[in-house]
Coordinates of C-alpha atoms in Angstrom, one line a residue:
M648 CA 95.2 103.3 107.5
N649 CA 97.6 100.3 107.4
S650 CA 101.3 101.1 107.3
I651 CA 102.2 97.6 106.3
K652 CA 100.3 97.8 103.1
G653 CA 102.5 97.7 100.0
T654 CA 103.6 101.1 98.7
G655 CA 102.4 100.0 95.3
V656 CA 98.9 100.5 96.7
A657 CA 99.8 104.0 97.8
L658 CA 101.1 104.9 94.4
L659 CA 98.0 103.5 92.7
C660 CA 95.9 105.6 95.1
A661 CA 98.0 108.7 94.2
G662 CA 97.4 108.2 90.5
L663 CA 93.9 106.8 90.3
A664 CA 90.8 107.3 92.4
C665 CA 92.0 109.1 95.4
G666 CA 93.6 112.3 94.1
A667 CA 91.6 114.3 96.7
L668 CA 93.2 112.5 99.7
S669 CA 96.7 114.1 99.8
G670 CA 95.3 117.6 99.9
Q671 CA 92.6 116.9 102.4
A672 CA 94.2 114.6 105.0
R673 CA 94.4 117.7 107.3
A674 CA 90.6 117.4 107.8
Q675 CA 90.9 114.4 110.2
V676 CA 90.0 115.3 113.7
T677 CA 92.8 115.5 116.3
L678 CA 91.1 114.5 119.6
F679 CA 93.5 116.0 122.1
P680 CA 94.8 119.4 120.9
N681 CA 97.0 121.2 123.3
P682 CA 98.6 124.6 122.5
H683 CA 100.7 124.6 125.7
P684 CA 103.9 122.7 126.5
A685 CA 103.0 119.1 127.2
S686 CA 104.4 115.9 128.7
E687 CA 105.6 113.2 126.4
F688 CA 102.3 111.3 126.9
Q689 CA 100.2 114.4 126.2
T690 CA 102.2 114.9 123.0
W691 CA 101.5 111.3 122.1
L692 CA 97.8 111.8 122.7
Q693 CA 97.8 114.9 120.5
G694 CA 98.6 112.5 117.6
V695 CA 95.4 110.5 118.1
T696 CA 92.9 111.0 115.3
L697 CA 89.3 110.1 114.6
T698 CA 88.0 109.7 111.0
G699 CA 84.7 108.5 109.5
Q700 CA 83.7 107.4 106.1
I701 CA 80.5 106.3 104.3
D702 CA 80.3 104.5 101.0
G703 CA 77.2 103.5 99.1
G704 CA 76.5 102.3 95.6
I705 CA 74.6 100.3 93.0
D706 CA 75.5 97.8 90.3
A707 CA 72.7 97.7 87.6
N708 CA 72.3 94.7 85.3
P709 CA 70.0 95.1 82.3
A710 CA 69.7 91.3 82.0
R711 CA 67.9 91.2 85.4
P712 CA 69.1 87.7 86.5
D713 CA 66.3 85.7 88.1
N714 CA 68.2 85.2 91.4
G715 CA 69.0 88.9 91.5
I716 CA 72.8 88.3 91.7
N717 CA 75.6 89.7 89.6
F718 CA 77.8 86.6 89.3
G719 CA 81.4 87.1 90.3
N720 CA 80.8 90.3 92.2
F721 CA 81.0 90.6 96.0
L722 CA 80.6 94.3 96.7
G723 CA 77.9 94.9 94.1
D724 CA 76.4 91.5 94.2
H725 CA 72.7 92.4 94.3
A726 CA 71.7 93.5 90.8
N727 CA 69.7 96.8 90.5
Q728 CA 69.7 97.4 94.2
A729 CA 71.3 100.4 95.9
Q730 CA 73.0 99.6 99.2
L731 CA 75.1 101.0 102.0
N732 CA 78.4 99.3 101.5
Q733 CA 80.4 100.8 104.4
L734 CA 80.0 103.1 107.4
A735 CA 83.4 103.2 109.1
L736 CA 84.8 104.9 112.1
T737 CA 88.6 104.8 112.7
L738 CA 90.5 105.8 115.9
A739 CA 94.2 105.8 115.3
R740 CA 97.6 107.0 116.4
A741 CA 100.0 106.7 113.4
I742 CA 103.7 106.0 113.6
D743 CA 106.3 107.7 111.4
P744 CA 108.8 105.2 110.0
T745 CA 111.1 108.0 108.9
R746 CA 111.9 108.9 112.5
H747 CA 114.8 106.8 114.0
E748 CA 113.3 106.3 117.4
Y749 CA 111.0 104.0 119.3
Q750 CA 107.3 104.7 118.6
I751 CA 104.0 103.1 119.5
G752 CA 100.6 103.6 117.9
F753 CA 97.4 101.8 117.2
T754 CA 94.4 101.5 114.8
L755 CA 90.8 100.7 115.8
E756 CA 88.3 100.6 113.0
A757 CA 84.6 99.5 113.1
L758 CA 82.8 98.9 109.8
Y759 CA 79.0 98.4 109.2
G760 CA 77.4 97.7 105.9
S761 CA 77.0 95.1 103.2
D762 CA 80.8 94.8 102.5
A763 CA 81.2 93.4 106.0
R764 CA 79.6 90.1 104.9
Y765 CA 82.9 89.2 103.2
Y766 CA 85.5 90.5 105.7
H767 CA 84.5 88.7 108.9
L768 CA 86.8 86.6 111.2
L769 CA 85.4 83.3 112.3
G770 CA 84.5 83.3 115.9
I771 CA 84.5 87.1 116.3
S772 CA 81.8 88.7 114.2
D773 CA 80.5 86.1 111.7
Q774 CA 77.5 85.0 113.8
A775 CA 76.4 88.4 115.2
I776 CA 74.1 89.6 112.4
S777 CA 72.3 87.6 109.7
T778 CA 70.9 90.5 107.6
R779 CA 72.7 92.1 104.6
Y780 CA 74.1 94.9 106.7
Q781 CA 76.6 93.5 109.2
L782 CA 79.3 94.8 111.6
I783 CA 83.0 93.9 111.8
P784 CA 86.1 95.0 113.6
A785 CA 87.9 95.9 110.3
Q786 CA 91.1 96.7 112.1
A787 CA 92.3 96.4 115.7
H788 CA 96.1 96.4 116.0
I789 CA 99.0 97.8 117.9
D790 CA 101.7 99.5 115.7
V791 CA 105.3 99.7 116.8
H792 CA 108.4 101.2 115.2
L793 CA 111.7 99.7 116.3
P794 CA 114.9 101.6 115.3
W795 CA 116.8 98.4 114.9
L796 CA 119.4 97.0 112.3
T797 CA 119.1 99.8 109.7
K798 CA 118.4 103.5 109.6
G799 CA 114.8 102.8 108.5
G800 CA 114.3 100.3 111.3
L801 CA 111.5 97.7 111.7
D802 CA 107.7 98.3 111.7
M803 CA 105.4 95.8 113.4
Q804 CA 101.6 95.5 113.6
A805 CA 99.9 92.9 115.8
G806 CA 96.2 92.1 116.2
I807 CA 93.3 92.2 113.7
L808 CA 94.9 93.1 110.3
Q809 CA 93.7 93.7 106.9
A810 CA 95.5 91.4 104.5
P811 CA 98.4 93.2 102.7
M812 CA 98.4 91.3 99.5
G813 CA 97.2 92.7 96.2
V814 CA 96.3 96.1 94.7
E815 CA 92.7 96.7 95.5
T816 CA 91.7 97.0 99.2
L817 CA 88.7 97.2 101.4
D818 CA 88.9 101.0 101.7
P819 CA 87.2 102.4 98.6
T820 CA 89.4 105.6 98.6
T821 CA 92.5 103.5 97.8
R822 CA 91.1 101.8 94.7
P823 CA 89.8 103.3 91.4
F824 CA 86.4 101.4 91.1
Y825 CA 83.4 100.4 93.1
T826 CA 83.6 96.8 92.0
L827 CA 86.6 94.6 92.4
A828 CA 88.6 92.5 90.0
Y829 CA 88.3 88.7 90.2
T830 CA 91.9 88.6 91.5
S831 CA 91.0 90.9 94.3
Q832 CA 88.1 88.7 95.4
Y833 CA 89.2 85.2 94.8
S834 CA 93.0 85.1 94.8
V835 CA 94.1 87.3 97.7
P836 CA 93.2 86.9 101.4
F837 CA 91.1 89.5 103.3
E838 CA 91.5 89.5 107.1
H839 CA 93.9 88.1 109.7
I840 CA 94.7 87.7 113.3
G841 CA 98.5 87.8 113.6
A842 CA 101.6 89.9 113.3
M843 CA 103.1 91.6 110.3
F844 CA 106.6 93.1 110.0
K845 CA 108.2 95.5 107.5
W846 CA 112.0 95.9 107.7
H847 CA 113.2 99.0 105.9
V848 CA 116.5 97.7 104.7
S849 CA 117.3 100.8 102.7
D850 CA 115.6 103.7 101.0
I851 CA 114.9 101.4 98.1
V852 CA 114.3 97.9 99.7
D853 CA 111.7 96.9 102.2
V854 CA 111.3 93.3 103.4
T855 CA 107.8 92.1 104.6
F856 CA 107.1 89.0 106.7
G857 CA 104.4 87.8 109.1
I858 CA 102.5 85.0 110.7
D859 CA 98.7 84.5 111.3
T860 CA 96.1 81.9 112.1
G861 CA 94.9 81.8 108.4
N862 CA 92.6 83.8 106.1
Q863 CA 89.6 85.0 108.1
T864 CA 90.1 82.5 110.9
T865 CA 91.0 82.9 114.6
F866 CA 91.8 80.2 117.2
G867 CA 90.6 76.8 118.4
A868 CA 87.1 75.9 117.1
S869 CA 87.1 79.1 115.2
D870 CA 90.0 78.1 113.0
N871 CA 89.0 75.9 110.1
N872 CA 92.2 73.9 110.5
D873 CA 95.0 73.6 113.1
A874 CA 97.9 75.1 111.3
P875 CA 99.2 78.7 110.9
A876 CA 100.1 80.5 107.7
G877 CA 102.5 83.4 106.9
Y878 CA 103.8 86.0 104.4
F879 CA 107.1 86.9 103.0
G880 CA 108.0 89.4 100.2
F881 CA 109.7 92.7 99.4
N882 CA 109.1 96.2 98.1
L883 CA 111.4 98.1 95.7
N884 CA 110.6 101.8 96.1
S885 CA 111.4 104.9 94.1
L886 CA 113.0 103.2 91.2
L887 CA 113.6 105.2 88.0
H888 CA 113.9 108.5 89.7
G889 CA 110.9 107.9 91.9
K890 CA 108.5 106.8 89.1
L891 CA 108.4 103.0 89.7
T892 CA 107.5 100.9 92.6
I893 CA 107.4 97.0 92.7
V894 CA 105.7 95.0 95.4
E895 CA 106.0 91.2 95.6
L896 CA 104.3 89.2 98.3
S897 CA 103.9 85.5 98.8
R898 CA 102.0 83.5 101.3
V899 CA 102.0 79.8 102.3
G900 CA 100.0 77.7 104.8
P901 CA 96.9 75.4 105.0
E902 CA 93.6 77.3 104.3
D903 CA 91.1 74.5 103.6
P904 CA 88.6 73.4 106.3
V905 CA 89.0 70.1 108.2
R906 CA 85.3 69.7 107.9
V907 CA 85.8 69.3 104.1
L908 CA 89.2 67.5 103.7
G909 CA 89.5 65.8 107.0
P910 CA 92.9 65.9 108.9
A911 CA 94.7 66.2 105.7
A912 CA 93.7 69.9 105.6
N913 CA 96.2 70.6 108.3
H914 CA 99.2 70.0 106.0
Q915 CA 97.8 70.6 102.5
N916 CA 99.2 74.1 101.8
R917 CA 97.8 76.9 99.7
F918 CA 100.4 79.0 97.9
W919 CA 99.5 82.6 97.1
N920 CA 101.8 84.8 95.0
D921 CA 101.2 88.4 93.9
I922 CA 103.5 90.9 92.2
N923 CA 102.5 94.3 91.1
A924 CA 104.3 97.3 89.6
T925 CA 103.2 101.0 89.4
Y926 CA 104.8 103.4 87.0
A927 CA 104.1 107.1 86.8
I928 CA 104.5 108.0 83.1
S929 CA 103.8 111.7 83.9
D930 CA 102.1 113.8 86.5
R931 CA 98.8 112.9 84.9
L932 CA 99.2 109.4 83.6
S933 CA 100.1 106.2 85.6
V934 CA 99.9 102.5 84.9
T935 CA 99.8 99.5 87.2
G936 CA 100.2 95.8 86.3
E937 CA 99.5 92.9 88.7
F938 CA 100.3 89.2 88.2
N939 CA 98.8 86.6 90.6
Y940 CA 99.2 82.8 90.8
L941 CA 97.5 80.6 93.4
H942 CA 97.9 76.9 94.0
D943 CA 96.0 74.8 96.5
D944 CA 97.3 71.3 97.3
G945 CA 94.1 70.2 99.1
L946 CA 91.7 71.2 96.3
R947 CA 94.2 70.4 93.6
A948 CA 93.3 73.8 92.1
D949 CA 95.0 76.7 90.5
T950 CA 94.1 80.3 89.5
T951 CA 96.2 82.5 87.3
S952 CA 95.5 86.1 86.5
F953 CA 96.8 89.4 85.1
V954 CA 95.2 92.8 85.9
S955 CA 96.2 96.1 84.3
F956 CA 95.2 99.6 85.5
L957 CA 95.5 102.9 83.9
S958 CA 94.7 106.4 85.3
Y959 CA 94.6 109.7 83.6
K960 CA 94.0 113.0 85.5
I961 CA 91.7 115.0 83.2
S962 CA 91.7 117.9 85.7
P963 CA 92.5 118.4 89.3
V964 CA 89.0 117.1 90.3
L965 CA 88.4 114.5 87.5
T966 CA 90.3 111.2 86.9
L967 CA 89.7 108.7 84.1
N968 CA 90.3 105.0 85.2
Y969 CA 90.6 101.8 83.2
R970 CA 90.9 98.2 84.4
G971 CA 91.4 95.1 82.3
E972 CA 91.8 91.5 83.6
I973 CA 92.2 88.0 82.4
Y974 CA 91.5 85.4 85.2
R975 CA 91.7 81.6 84.9
D976 CA 89.9 79.4 87.4
N977 CA 91.1 76.0 86.2
T978 CA 88.7 73.9 88.4
G979 CA 85.7 76.2 89.0
L980 CA 86.3 75.9 92.8
F981 CA 87.2 79.5 93.4
V982 CA 84.9 81.9 91.5
A983 CA 81.4 81.8 93.1
S984 CA 78.6 84.1 94.1
F985 CA 77.1 83.4 97.6
L986 CA 73.3 83.5 97.8
T987 CA 72.7 84.2 101.5
N988 CA 74.2 86.8 103.8
R989 CA 76.2 84.3 105.8
A990 CA 77.1 81.9 103.0
Y991 CA 80.6 83.2 102.3
M992 CA 81.8 82.8 105.9
Q993 CA 80.0 79.4 106.1
A994 CA 82.2 78.3 103.1
I995 CA 85.3 79.5 105.0
A996 CA 84.3 77.4 108.0
G997 CA 83.5 74.3 105.8
L998 CA 79.8 74.4 106.4
P999 CA 77.1 74.2 103.7
A1000 CA 77.0 77.5 101.8
P1001 CA 74.3 78.2 99.1
A1002 CA 76.3 79.5 96.1
E1003 CA 76.1 79.9 92.4
T1004 CA 79.2 78.3 90.8
A1005 CA 80.6 77.8 87.3
P1006 CA 82.7 75.2 85.5
P1007 CA 86.4 75.8 84.8
T1008 CA 86.4 79.2 83.1
T1009 CA 88.8 81.9 81.8
Y1010 CA 87.2 85.2 82.6
G1011 CA 87.8 88.5 80.8
E1012 CA 86.8 91.7 82.5
L1013 CA 87.0 95.3 81.3
T1014 CA 85.9 98.3 83.5
L1015 CA 85.9 102.0 82.6
G1016 CA 85.1 104.8 85.0
V1017 CA 85.7 108.3 86.2
T1018 CA 86.3 109.7 89.7
Y1019 CA 85.0 113.1 90.5
H1020 CA 86.8 114.3 93.7
P1021 CA 86.3 118.0 94.4
T1022 CA 87.5 119.7 97.6
L1023 CA 84.5 120.5 99.6
G1024 CA 85.9 122.2 102.7
H1025 CA 88.0 121.9 105.8
H1026 CA 85.9 119.4 107.6
V1027 CA 85.4 117.0 104.6
R1028 CA 88.4 114.8 104.2
V1029 CA 87.4 113.2 101.0
F1030 CA 84.4 113.3 98.6
E1031 CA 84.2 111.1 95.5
I1032 CA 81.6 110.1 93.0
R1033 CA 82.6 107.1 90.9
P1034 CA 80.4 106.0 88.0
E1035 CA 81.6 102.9 86.1
I1036 CA 80.7 100.5 83.3
R1037 CA 81.9 97.0 83.3
F1038 CA 81.8 94.0 80.9
D1039 CA 82.5 90.4 81.9
R1040 CA 82.9 87.5 79.5
S1041 CA 83.8 83.9 79.5
L1042 CA 86.7 83.5 77.1
N1043 CA 86.4 79.7 76.8
G1044 CA 82.7 79.3 75.9
T1045 CA 81.1 78.6 79.3
S1046 CA 77.9 80.5 80.4
P1047 CA 78.4 81.5 84.0
F1048 CA 76.5 84.8 84.0
N1049 CA 72.8 85.8 84.5
D1050 CA 71.7 82.5 86.0
G1051 CA 73.9 80.5 83.6
R1052 CA 72.1 81.9 80.5
N1053 CA 74.9 84.1 79.1
T1054 CA 78.6 84.0 78.2
G1055 CA 78.8 87.7 79.1
M1056 CA 77.4 90.2 81.5
F1057 CA 77.1 94.0 81.2
T1058 CA 76.8 96.1 84.4
F1059 CA 76.9 99.8 85.1
G1060 CA 76.6 101.9 88.3
G1061 CA 79.1 103.1 90.8
D1062 CA 79.3 104.6 94.3
A1063 CA 79.8 107.8 96.3
V1064 CA 82.3 108.2 99.2
L1065 CA 82.2 110.8 101.9
G1066 CA 84.9 111.0 104.5
F1067 CA 85.4 113.4 107.4

């Protein structure tokens, strides 16, 4: 849905959990079909599409933690409880960056469900609903293609944007598992108000840059500090005869709340750095590696992680997926589980936020799963069932799991996705 997203995510999607998408994208609804010769504006309207998607799952924990929380897990945070994660509707008019001409499009996406608790923007949707199922504008941006400088030109998106950094995204069909890696929860941003640009320098090289108000903040009193932040990075596409893609993205700017650090928060920078590479070993087997390093001046904290993904297509409708991760939170200030429905956004704002935390810990995480994605018919864009088993463990002897009782945690469950 987001053309600024790194192409490494697209390759991961192609090799992992979303094998059904490429053959079923035709099922999206064109709102303004017109078989007769049309004006330029009518032709533009014919490209407007409406899609919907629903995702629900469960993350079971045999240890039954007393507080009911699977520590270190946002999307499947409530142990042994099924929930509606997402009900999303998207109205969009895509641009085609391969066409050397001026183009304008847009994306409007509304999302309701338990996932929305973690993807709000301060001052827009964070105070609207206090129950577990909440509502957000997941995307609301203008998309423009400018045929400038090079043959590929320049793409721009401006408005409410999903953050482009990292491998796993909010859309469940672009990632292999129901649950997220630690890196994807604690060391990449989620949502922005701002502008992102991708300059297609050549068929191989793209350059990405952008500016925004901060991670999940907006303007004025709804910004947790008074300074902007921004991105810069690059894509290397279609290396090794089209088998390898590398995406590097860095981000710098103050992210900590003035309510916590005082005026110093306006110039104490957070540095986010993420690089990932996806290699298609064969038509059936692909691997992805992601390295992430984050440093926060204000908190005097660092996180370092490496995540590996592997995908094997057992058959046209069944894909085997693996994820392994080592994640170091060197102060214990990043990995936390939030105990109330608004607590995560209260923490972003610098307000008191009930949370379960842990001491400095090196986390190991291993997840195995399969994705069953049959073709159901013309009007079903995607259908996936994704069972998974996951084991988390502290590698340095701390006991962060199951109400602080255990060094490890075993969970199993998964989700189902239906898109039209």
